[in-house]
Coordinates of C-alpha atoms (C1' of nucleotides) in Angstrom, one line a residue:
Chain A
M116 CA 2.3 76.4 225.6
L117 CA 5.5 74.8 227.0
D118 CA 4.4 74.4 230.6
S119 CA 0.9 73.1 230.1
C120 CA -0.6 70.4 232.3
E121 CA -0.3 67.8 229.6
N122 CA 3.4 68.5 229.2
C123 CA 4.0 68.6 232.9
A124 CA 6.7 66.1 233.8
H125 CA 4.4 64.5 236.4
F126 CA 1.2 64.5 234.5
E127 CA 1.1 60.7 234.0
D128 CA 1.4 60.1 237.7
S129 CA -1.2 62.5 238.8
E130 CA -4.9 62.1 239.2
W131 CA -5.5 64.3 236.1
S132 CA -4.1 61.6 233.8
V133 CA -7.5 59.9 233.8
L134 CA -8.9 62.9 232.0
G135 CA -8.8 62.6 228.2
G136 CA -6.8 65.2 226.3
C137 CA -9.8 67.5 225.8
N138 CA -10.7 67.8 229.4
A139 CA -7.0 68.2 230.3
K140 CA -7.1 71.3 228.1
G141 CA -9.9 72.7 230.2
L142 CA -7.7 72.2 233.2
D143 CA -4.9 74.0 231.6
C144 CA -6.9 77.1 230.8
A145 CA -8.4 77.4 234.3
R146 CA -5.3 76.8 236.3
R147 CA -3.3 79.6 237.9
S148 CA 0.3 79.0 238.8
R149 CA 1.9 80.9 241.7
H150 CA 5.2 81.1 243.5
F151 CA 5.6 80.6 247.2
L152 CA 8.5 81.6 249.4
P153 CA 9.7 79.2 252.1
G154 CA 7.4 79.4 255.1
E155 CA 4.6 81.0 253.1
P156 CA 1.2 79.5 253.7
V157 CA -1.0 78.2 250.9
Y158 CA -4.0 77.8 253.2
H159 CA -4.8 77.6 256.8
E160 CA -6.7 75.2 259.0
G161 CA -10.3 76.3 259.0
D162 CA -10.2 78.0 255.6
E163 CA -12.9 77.4 253.2
P164 CA -11.7 75.3 250.2
S165 CA -11.4 77.1 246.9
G166 CA -10.0 74.3 244.7
I167 CA -7.3 71.7 244.3
Y168 CA -3.6 72.4 244.4
C169 CA -0.8 70.7 242.5
V170 CA 2.9 71.1 243.2
S171 CA 5.0 71.7 240.1
S172 CA 8.3 72.4 241.9
G173 CA 9.6 72.8 245.4
L174 CA 8.1 71.2 248.5
I175 CA 4.9 71.7 250.4
G176 CA 4.3 70.7 254.0
I177 CA 1.0 69.7 255.5
R178 CA 0.8 70.9 259.1
K179 CA -1.6 70.7 261.9
V180 CA -1.8 72.7 265.1
D181 CA -3.6 71.3 268.2
A182 CA -5.6 73.0 270.9
E183 CA -2.4 73.7 273.0
G184 CA -0.9 75.6 270.1
D185 CA 2.0 73.3 269.2
S186 CA 2.2 72.2 265.6
M187 CA 3.4 69.2 263.8
L188 CA 4.3 68.4 260.3
L189 CA 2.1 65.6 259.1
R190 CA 3.4 64.9 255.6
L191 CA 5.3 66.3 252.7
V192 CA 3.9 67.0 249.2
R193 CA 6.3 66.6 246.3
P194 CA 6.2 67.9 242.7
G195 CA 3.5 66.2 240.7
Q196 CA 1.3 65.5 243.7
T197 CA -2.0 67.2 244.5
F198 CA -3.1 68.5 247.9
G199 CA -6.1 70.2 249.3
Y200 CA -8.4 67.9 247.3
R201 CA -10.1 66.5 250.4
S202 CA -11.8 69.7 251.4
A203 CA -12.3 70.7 247.7
L204 CA -14.3 67.6 247.1
T205 CA -16.3 67.4 250.3
G206 CA -16.8 71.1 250.7
A207 CA -15.8 71.0 254.4
P208 CA -13.2 73.6 255.7
H209 CA -9.6 72.5 255.6
G210 CA -8.7 70.4 258.7
V211 CA -5.0 71.0 258.1
S212 CA -2.8 73.8 256.8
A213 CA -0.4 73.8 253.9
E214 CA 2.8 75.8 253.5
A215 CA 5.8 76.0 251.3
L216 CA 8.9 74.4 252.9
K217 CA 11.2 75.7 250.1
D218 CA 10.7 77.9 247.1
A219 CA 7.8 76.3 245.4
R220 CA 5.6 76.7 242.4
V221 CA 2.0 75.6 242.9
C222 CA -0.9 75.4 240.4
H223 CA -4.4 76.1 241.6
I224 CA -7.4 74.5 239.9
P225 CA -10.5 76.4 240.9
A226 CA -13.4 74.5 242.4
A227 CA -15.7 75.2 239.4
T228 CA -13.3 73.6 237.0
V229 CA -12.9 70.6 239.4
R230 CA -16.7 70.2 239.5
K231 CA -16.9 70.2 235.8
A232 CA -14.1 67.7 235.4
L233 CA -15.7 65.4 238.0
A234 CA -19.0 65.5 236.2
E235 CA -17.4 64.7 232.8
E236 CA -15.0 62.1 233.9
P237 CA -16.3 59.7 236.7
G238 CA -12.9 58.1 237.0
L239 CA -11.4 61.3 238.4
L240 CA -13.2 60.9 241.7
M241 CA -11.9 57.3 242.0
A242 CA -8.4 58.6 241.4
F243 CA -8.7 61.0 244.3
F244 CA -10.3 58.2 246.4
R245 CA -7.2 56.2 245.8
H246 CA -4.9 59.0 246.8
L247 CA -6.9 59.5 250.0
A248 CA -6.8 55.8 250.7
D249 CA -3.0 55.9 250.4
D250 CA -2.7 58.9 252.7
M251 CA -5.0 57.1 255.1
A252 CA -2.8 54.0 255.1
A253 CA 0.2 56.2 255.7
A254 CA -1.6 57.9 258.6
E255 CA -2.4 54.6 260.2
V256 CA 1.2 53.4 260.0
K257 CA 2.2 56.7 261.5
V258 CA -0.1 56.2 264.5
M259 CA 1.3 52.7 265.0
E260 CA 4.9 53.8 264.8
T261 CA 4.4 56.8 267.1
V262 CA 3.2 54.6 269.9
S263 CA 5.3 51.6 269.4
A264 CA 8.7 52.6 267.9
S265 CA 11.5 54.5 269.5
C266 CA 12.3 57.9 267.9
R267 CA 15.6 56.4 266.7
V268 CA 13.8 53.7 264.7
R269 CA 11.2 56.2 263.5
F270 CA 14.0 58.4 262.1
L271 CA 15.8 55.5 260.5
R272 CA 12.6 54.6 258.7
L273 CA 12.1 58.1 257.6
L274 CA 15.6 58.1 256.1
M275 CA 14.7 54.9 254.2
A276 CA 11.5 56.5 253.0
L277 CA 13.4 59.6 251.9
G278 CA 15.9 57.4 250.1
G279 CA 12.9 56.5 248.0
G280 CA 14.1 53.1 246.9
E281 CA 17.3 54.5 245.4
D282 CA 20.0 52.6 247.1
A283 CA 22.6 55.1 246.1
G284 CA 23.8 55.6 249.6
L285 CA 23.5 59.4 249.3
L286 CA 20.5 61.5 250.0
E287 CA 19.5 65.0 250.8
L288 CA 17.2 65.9 253.7
P289 CA 14.3 67.9 252.2
V290 CA 13.8 70.2 255.2
S291 CA 15.4 71.7 258.3
R292 CA 16.2 69.4 261.2
Q293 CA 13.5 71.1 263.2
D294 CA 11.0 70.1 260.6
I295 CA 12.4 66.6 260.5
A296 CA 11.9 66.4 264.2
S297 CA 8.4 67.7 263.9
L298 CA 7.7 65.1 261.2
I299 CA 8.5 62.2 263.5
G300 CA 7.1 63.9 266.6
V301 CA 10.1 64.7 268.8
R302 CA 11.9 67.8 270.0
S303 CA 14.8 69.1 268.0
E304 CA 17.2 68.5 270.9
T305 CA 16.3 64.8 270.8
M306 CA 16.7 64.9 267.1
S307 CA 20.3 66.1 267.4
R308 CA 21.1 63.4 269.9
V309 CA 19.6 60.7 267.7
I310 CA 21.6 61.9 264.8
R311 CA 24.8 62.0 266.8
G312 CA 24.2 58.5 268.0
I313 CA 23.8 57.3 264.4
E314 CA 26.8 59.2 263.3
D315 CA 28.9 57.7 266.1
E316 CA 28.0 54.2 265.2
G317 CA 28.9 54.9 261.6
L318 CA 25.5 54.0 260.4
A319 CA 25.3 57.2 258.4
H320 CA 27.3 60.4 258.0
F321 CA 25.6 63.8 258.2
S322 CA 26.8 67.1 257.0
G323 CA 24.3 69.8 256.7
R324 CA 21.4 68.4 254.8
R325 CA 23.5 65.8 253.0
V326 CA 23.3 62.3 254.4
E327 CA 25.7 59.5 253.3
I328 CA 24.8 56.0 254.1
P329 CA 27.7 53.6 253.7
D330 CA 25.7 50.4 254.2
P331 CA 22.0 50.8 253.3
H332 CA 21.5 47.2 254.1
R333 CA 22.6 47.6 257.7
L334 CA 20.4 50.6 258.1
A335 CA 17.4 48.7 256.8
E336 CA 18.0 45.9 259.4
E337 CA 18.3 48.4 262.3
S338 CA 15.1 50.2 261.2
V339 CA 13.1 47.0 261.4
G340 CA 12.9 46.9 265.1
A341 CA 14.2 48.1 268.5
L342 CA 15.4 44.5 268.7
A343 CA 19.0 45.7 268.4
A344 CA 20.9 45.1 271.5
Chain B
M28 CA -39.1 41.6 254.8
L29 CA -38.8 43.1 258.2
D30 CA -35.0 43.4 258.4
S31 CA -34.3 44.8 254.9
C32 CA -31.7 47.4 254.3
E33 CA -34.4 50.1 253.7
N34 CA -36.0 49.3 257.0
C35 CA -32.6 49.3 258.8
A36 CA -32.7 51.7 261.6
H37 CA -29.5 53.3 260.3
F38 CA -30.3 53.3 256.6
E39 CA -30.7 57.1 256.4
D40 CA -27.3 57.7 258.0
S41 CA -25.4 55.2 255.8
E42 CA -23.8 55.7 252.5
W43 CA -26.5 53.6 250.9
S44 CA -29.1 56.2 251.4
V45 CA -27.9 57.9 248.2
L46 CA -29.2 54.9 246.3
G47 CA -32.8 55.2 245.1
G48 CA -35.3 52.7 246.3
C49 CA -34.8 50.4 243.3
N50 CA -31.1 50.1 243.8
A51 CA -31.4 49.6 247.5
K52 CA -33.5 46.6 246.7
G53 CA -30.6 45.1 244.8
L54 CA -28.5 45.7 247.9
D55 CA -31.0 43.9 249.9
C56 CA -31.0 40.8 247.8
A57 CA -27.3 40.4 247.5
R58 CA -26.4 41.0 251.1
R59 CA -25.6 38.2 253.5
S60 CA -26.0 38.8 257.2
R61 CA -23.8 36.9 259.6
H62 CA -23.2 36.7 263.4
F63 CA -19.7 37.1 265.0
L64 CA -18.6 36.1 268.4
P65 CA -16.5 38.5 270.5
G66 CA -12.9 38.3 269.3
E67 CA -13.9 36.7 266.0
P68 CA -12.1 38.2 263.0
V69 CA -14.1 39.6 260.0
Y70 CA -11.0 39.9 257.9
H71 CA -7.2 40.1 258.4
E72 CA -4.5 42.5 257.3
G73 CA -3.3 41.4 253.9
D74 CA -6.6 39.7 252.9
E75 CA -8.0 40.4 249.5
P76 CA -11.1 42.5 249.7
S77 CA -14.4 40.7 248.9
G78 CA -17.0 43.5 249.4
I79 CA -18.2 46.0 251.9
Y80 CA -19.3 45.3 255.4
C81 CA -22.1 47.0 257.4
V82 CA -22.6 46.7 261.1
S83 CA -26.2 46.1 262.1
S84 CA -25.6 45.4 265.7
G85 CA -22.8 44.9 268.2
L86 CA -19.4 46.5 267.8
I87 CA -16.5 46.0 265.4
G88 CA -12.9 47.0 266.1
I89 CA -10.3 48.0 263.5
R90 CA -6.9 46.8 264.5
K91 CA -3.4 47.0 263.1
V92 CA -0.3 44.9 263.9
D93 CA 3.1 46.3 263.3
A94 CA 6.4 44.6 262.4
E95 CA 7.3 43.9 266.0
G96 CA 4.0 42.0 266.5
D97 CA 2.2 44.3 268.9
S98 CA -1.2 45.3 267.9
M99 CA -3.3 48.4 268.4
L100 CA -7.0 49.2 268.2
L101 CA -7.3 52.0 265.7
R102 CA -11.0 52.7 265.8
L103 CA -14.5 51.4 266.6
V104 CA -17.2 50.8 264.1
R105 CA -20.8 51.1 265.4
P106 CA -24.1 49.9 264.1
G107 CA -25.1 51.6 260.9
Q108 CA -21.5 52.2 259.9
T109 CA -19.7 50.6 257.0
F110 CA -16.2 49.3 257.0
G111 CA -13.8 47.5 254.7
Y112 CA -15.0 49.9 251.9
R113 CA -11.5 51.2 251.3
S114 CA -10.0 48.0 250.0
A115 CA -13.3 47.0 248.4
L116 CA -13.2 50.2 246.3
T117 CA -9.5 50.4 245.5
G118 CA -9.0 46.6 245.1
A119 CA -5.9 46.7 247.3
P120 CA -5.5 44.1 250.1
H121 CA -6.7 45.2 253.5
G122 CA -4.2 47.2 255.4
V123 CA -5.9 46.7 258.7
S124 CA -7.9 43.8 260.3
A125 CA -11.4 43.9 261.6
E126 CA -12.8 41.9 264.4
A127 CA -16.0 41.7 266.6
L128 CA -15.5 43.2 270.0
K129 CA -18.8 42.0 271.3
D130 CA -21.5 39.8 269.8
A131 CA -22.2 41.4 266.5
R132 CA -24.3 41.0 263.4
V133 CA -22.7 42.2 260.2
C134 CA -24.0 42.4 256.6
H135 CA -21.7 41.7 253.8
I136 CA -22.3 43.3 250.3
P137 CA -20.4 41.4 247.7
A138 CA -17.9 43.2 245.4
A139 CA -20.0 42.6 242.3
T140 CA -23.0 44.3 243.8
V141 CA -20.9 47.2 245.0
R142 CA -19.6 47.7 241.5
K143 CA -23.0 47.6 240.0
A144 CA -24.3 50.1 242.5
L145 CA -21.3 52.4 241.9
A146 CA -21.9 52.3 238.2
E147 CA -25.6 53.1 238.5
E148 CA -25.4 55.8 241.2
P149 CA -22.3 58.1 240.9
G150 CA -23.2 59.7 244.2
L151 CA -22.3 56.5 246.1
L152 CA -18.6 56.9 245.5
M153 CA -18.7 60.5 246.8
A154 CA -20.5 59.2 249.9
F155 CA -17.7 56.8 250.6
F156 CA -15.2 59.5 249.9
R157 CA -16.8 61.6 252.6
H158 CA -16.6 58.7 255.0
L159 CA -12.9 58.2 254.2
A160 CA -12.3 62.0 254.6
D161 CA -13.8 61.8 258.1
D162 CA -11.8 58.8 259.0
M163 CA -8.7 60.6 257.8
A164 CA -9.4 63.7 259.8
A165 CA -9.8 61.5 262.9
A166 CA -6.5 59.8 262.1
E167 CA -4.7 63.1 261.9
V168 CA -6.1 64.2 265.2
K169 CA -5.0 60.9 266.7
V170 CA -1.5 61.4 265.4
M171 CA -1.4 64.8 267.0
E172 CA -2.8 63.7 270.3
T173 CA -0.5 60.7 270.5
V174 CA 2.6 62.9 270.3
S175 CA 1.5 65.9 272.3
A176 CA -1.1 64.9 274.9
S177 CA -0.5 62.9 278.0
C178 CA -2.3 59.6 278.3
R179 CA -4.5 61.1 281.0
V180 CA -5.7 63.8 278.6
R181 CA -6.1 61.3 275.8
F182 CA -8.3 59.1 278.0
L183 CA -10.5 62.1 279.1
R184 CA -11.0 63.0 275.5
L185 CA -12.0 59.5 274.7
L186 CA -14.5 59.5 277.5
M187 CA -16.0 62.7 276.1
A188 CA -16.1 61.2 272.6
L189 CA -17.8 58.1 274.0
G190 CA -20.2 60.3 275.8
G191 CA -21.3 61.3 272.3
G192 CA -22.7 64.7 273.1
E193 CA -25.1 63.3 275.5
D194 CA -24.4 65.2 278.7
A195 CA -26.2 62.7 280.7
G196 CA -23.3 62.1 283.1
L197 CA -23.6 58.3 282.7
L198 CA -22.0 56.2 280.0
E199 CA -20.9 52.7 279.4
L200 CA -17.4 51.7 278.2
P201 CA -17.9 49.7 275.0
V202 CA -14.9 47.4 275.4
S203 CA -12.6 45.9 278.0
R204 CA -10.0 48.1 279.7
Q205 CA -7.2 46.4 277.8
D206 CA -8.9 47.5 274.6
I207 CA -9.4 51.0 275.9
A208 CA -5.7 51.1 276.7
S209 CA -4.9 49.8 273.2
L210 CA -7.2 52.5 271.7
I211 CA -5.2 55.3 273.3
G212 CA -1.9 53.6 272.9
V213 CA -0.9 52.8 276.5
R214 CA -0.3 49.7 278.6
S215 CA -3.2 48.3 280.6
E216 CA -1.3 48.9 283.9
T217 CA -1.0 52.6 283.0
M218 CA -4.7 52.6 282.2
S219 CA -5.5 51.4 285.7
R220 CA -3.4 54.1 287.3
V221 CA -4.9 56.8 285.1
I222 CA -8.4 55.6 286.0
R223 CA -7.5 55.4 289.7
G224 CA -6.2 59.0 289.5
I225 CA -9.4 60.3 288.0
E226 CA -11.5 58.3 290.5
D227 CA -9.5 59.8 293.4
E228 CA -10.1 63.3 292.2
G229 CA -13.8 62.6 291.9
L230 CA -13.7 63.6 288.2
A231 CA -15.6 60.4 287.4
H232 CA -16.7 57.2 289.1
F233 CA -15.9 53.8 287.6
S234 CA -17.5 50.5 288.4
G235 CA -17.0 47.8 285.9
R236 CA -17.8 49.3 282.5
R237 CA -20.2 51.9 283.9
V238 CA -18.8 55.4 284.2
E239 CA -20.5 58.1 286.1
I240 CA -19.5 61.7 285.5
P241 CA -20.7 64.1 288.2
D242 CA -19.6 67.2 286.4
P243 CA -19.2 66.8 282.7
H244 CA -18.2 70.5 282.4
R245 CA -15.2 70.1 284.6
L246 CA -14.2 67.0 282.7
A247 CA -14.4 69.0 279.5
E248 CA -12.1 71.6 280.9
E249 CA -9.5 69.2 282.1
S250 CA -9.5 67.4 278.7
V251 CA -8.6 70.6 276.9
G252 CA -5.0 70.6 278.0
A253 CA -2.3 69.5 280.3
L254 CA -2.5 73.1 281.5
A255 CA -4.1 72.0 284.7
A256 CA -1.7 72.7 287.6
Chain C
dC17 C1' 35.1 92.0 258.5
dC18 C1' 31.8 92.4 262.0
dT19 C1' 26.9 91.9 263.4
dT20 C1' 22.8 89.7 263.9
dG21 C1' 19.6 86.2 264.3
dA22 C1' 18.1 81.6 263.4
dA23 C1' 19.4 76.7 263.5
dA24 C1' 21.9 73.2 265.7
dT25 C1' 24.4 71.1 269.3
dT26 C1' 25.5 69.9 274.1
dG27 C1' 24.9 69.2 279.1
dA28 C1' 22.1 68.5 283.4
dT29 C1' 18.0 67.3 285.2
dC30 C1' 13.2 65.8 285.7
dT31 C1' 9.2 62.9 284.7
dG32 C1' 5.8 60.0 282.5
dC33 C1' 5.2 55.8 281.1
dA34 C1' 7.0 51.0 280.3
dT35 C1' 8.5 47.1 282.3
dC36 C1' 8.7 43.3 285.6
dA37 C1' 6.5 40.9 289.2
dA38 C1' 2.9 39.9 292.5
dT39 C1' -1.5 39.9 294.0
dA40 C1' -6.6 40.7 293.9
dC41 C1' -10.8 39.9 291.7
dA42 C1' -13.9 38.4 288.9
dG43 C1' -17.1 35.0 286.2
dG44 C1' -17.8 30.1 284.5
dC45 C1' -18.0 25.2 285.8
dC46 C1' -17.6 20.8 288.3
Chain D
dG116 C1' -19.0 25.7 298.1
dG117 C1' -14.1 25.4 295.8
dC118 C1' -11.4 25.7 291.7
dC119 C1' -9.6 27.7 287.6
dT120 C1' -8.6 30.9 283.9
dG121 C1' -8.6 35.4 282.4
dT122 C1' -9.0 40.4 283.6
dA123 C1' -7.8 44.2 286.6
dT124 C1' -5.1 46.3 290.2
dT125 C1' -0.9 47.6 292.8
dG126 C1' 4.0 48.2 293.8
dA127 C1' 9.0 48.8 292.7
dT128 C1' 12.2 50.1 289.4
dG129 C1' 14.3 51.7 284.9
dC130 C1' 14.7 54.4 280.9
dA131 C1' 13.5 57.3 276.9
dG132 C1' 12.6 61.5 275.8
dA133 C1' 11.1 66.3 277.5
dT134 C1' 12.6 70.4 279.5
dC135 C1' 15.6 74.1 280.9
dA136 C1' 19.6 76.6 280.0
dA137 C1' 23.9 77.6 277.7
dT138 C1' 26.8 77.5 273.8
dT139 C1' 28.3 76.9 269.1
dT140 C1' 27.6 77.0 264.2
dC141 C1' 26.3 79.1 260.2
dA142 C1' 24.1 82.0 256.6
dA143 C1' 22.9 86.7 255.4
dG144 C1' 23.5 91.6 255.4
dG145 C1' 25.5 95.8 256.6

DNA sequence: CCTTGAAATTGATCTGCATCAATACAGGCC
DNA sequence: GGCCTGTATTGATGCAGATCAATTTCAAGG
């Protein structure tokens, strides 16, 4: 089986790596892989959980809609990462929705299998706890940024985060500009203006989804604060 | 022992309740109770974790400071609730700070005891996972609200949350107005104006920290949206 | 090539909240 | 009482970003 969990390119980084080989085999038998088209929902807010999801390729977006009906993109889930585990483990209905942002292949591990794995390998729950702790830390930073930083700074920081440590001054925006806007909590018009401003200053060059950053170091400095004159 | 964990008024609601009586005794021996003055820190951002904290009386605030130096109150921890468990369980340094907001008595359960309890009772980790899941859900709502709702609406919702289901139209603000402002992410001047506005409309009556709400139902309606003309 | 519809840009205007700067109003203490 | 230090209120002004409305760009299909 070429595309088994154990052979998955991201297996070592995922929570499942705490499972010994034998349990990982159980995972592999039970999982069902499925393709999603861009925009297609994986689950909705309020749905009952049915298991844990794992992205094998493409990109998933976690979204939340508020009482007034406007939605916001809370975070992105990349290949190798799990999602939906929170509800799967607590049993509570999903508090957020998940949807494909580009063509994606997603594995689904049914709740029963998850329960079995949890019972056999106590370390697994701790692995998910760590994941949740990281997500929580990110959420806290997001709250802080949203209230204190300008949308320009928030966008620059997002750029750096997307750069992902690679200081090759070239990166690709994973999603549409509307979604980028939604990710930092601004209107798309504002997004355009911010991008234009950055372009004009020569801080970065945008064409389509390609972003070229001539001087990553300067960008880093600007993103530190609104201190810039 | 009058004030043991098992006799704690909040024991049943806390994560510790999953421990059988024998393990709870271990808790009780190891814990150290300590008093904190208002404003006194329990731990700082970046500190290494040393165990789990449990509020027995008073009020604790969870705060975060960003790069620019301005801080924000993220959430409140009430008697019977635990805090600091995230770092204690993952081993990572605290990502937020905790401080007493009023005279408080806080129990500290050392890391070694926590480890022992976790090993003996697998359900304990799940209890903390649930707690974290709840905190995460609250954080997600907070992000949404911060970007989409006006500060007026955010404050009205906070009032409702503080009312805590009790529709007795009388409640007490747990903290100073500065802290309330920090909790919803606005300046204290704006807070004053918002309160004045609400007062003028007769939606609620404020005197010191006492808040009287003549018509809770009307307040609930207003807090639903900025739809109000 | 033309059509169609969605995504992105641009401009004009409006408004909520921050900011700056006084002033009022406490509670503790001599 | 009067004084003093921190908290709360009020006013005047400025600006970031939302909103409304009109194009422009672009990818996909006929």
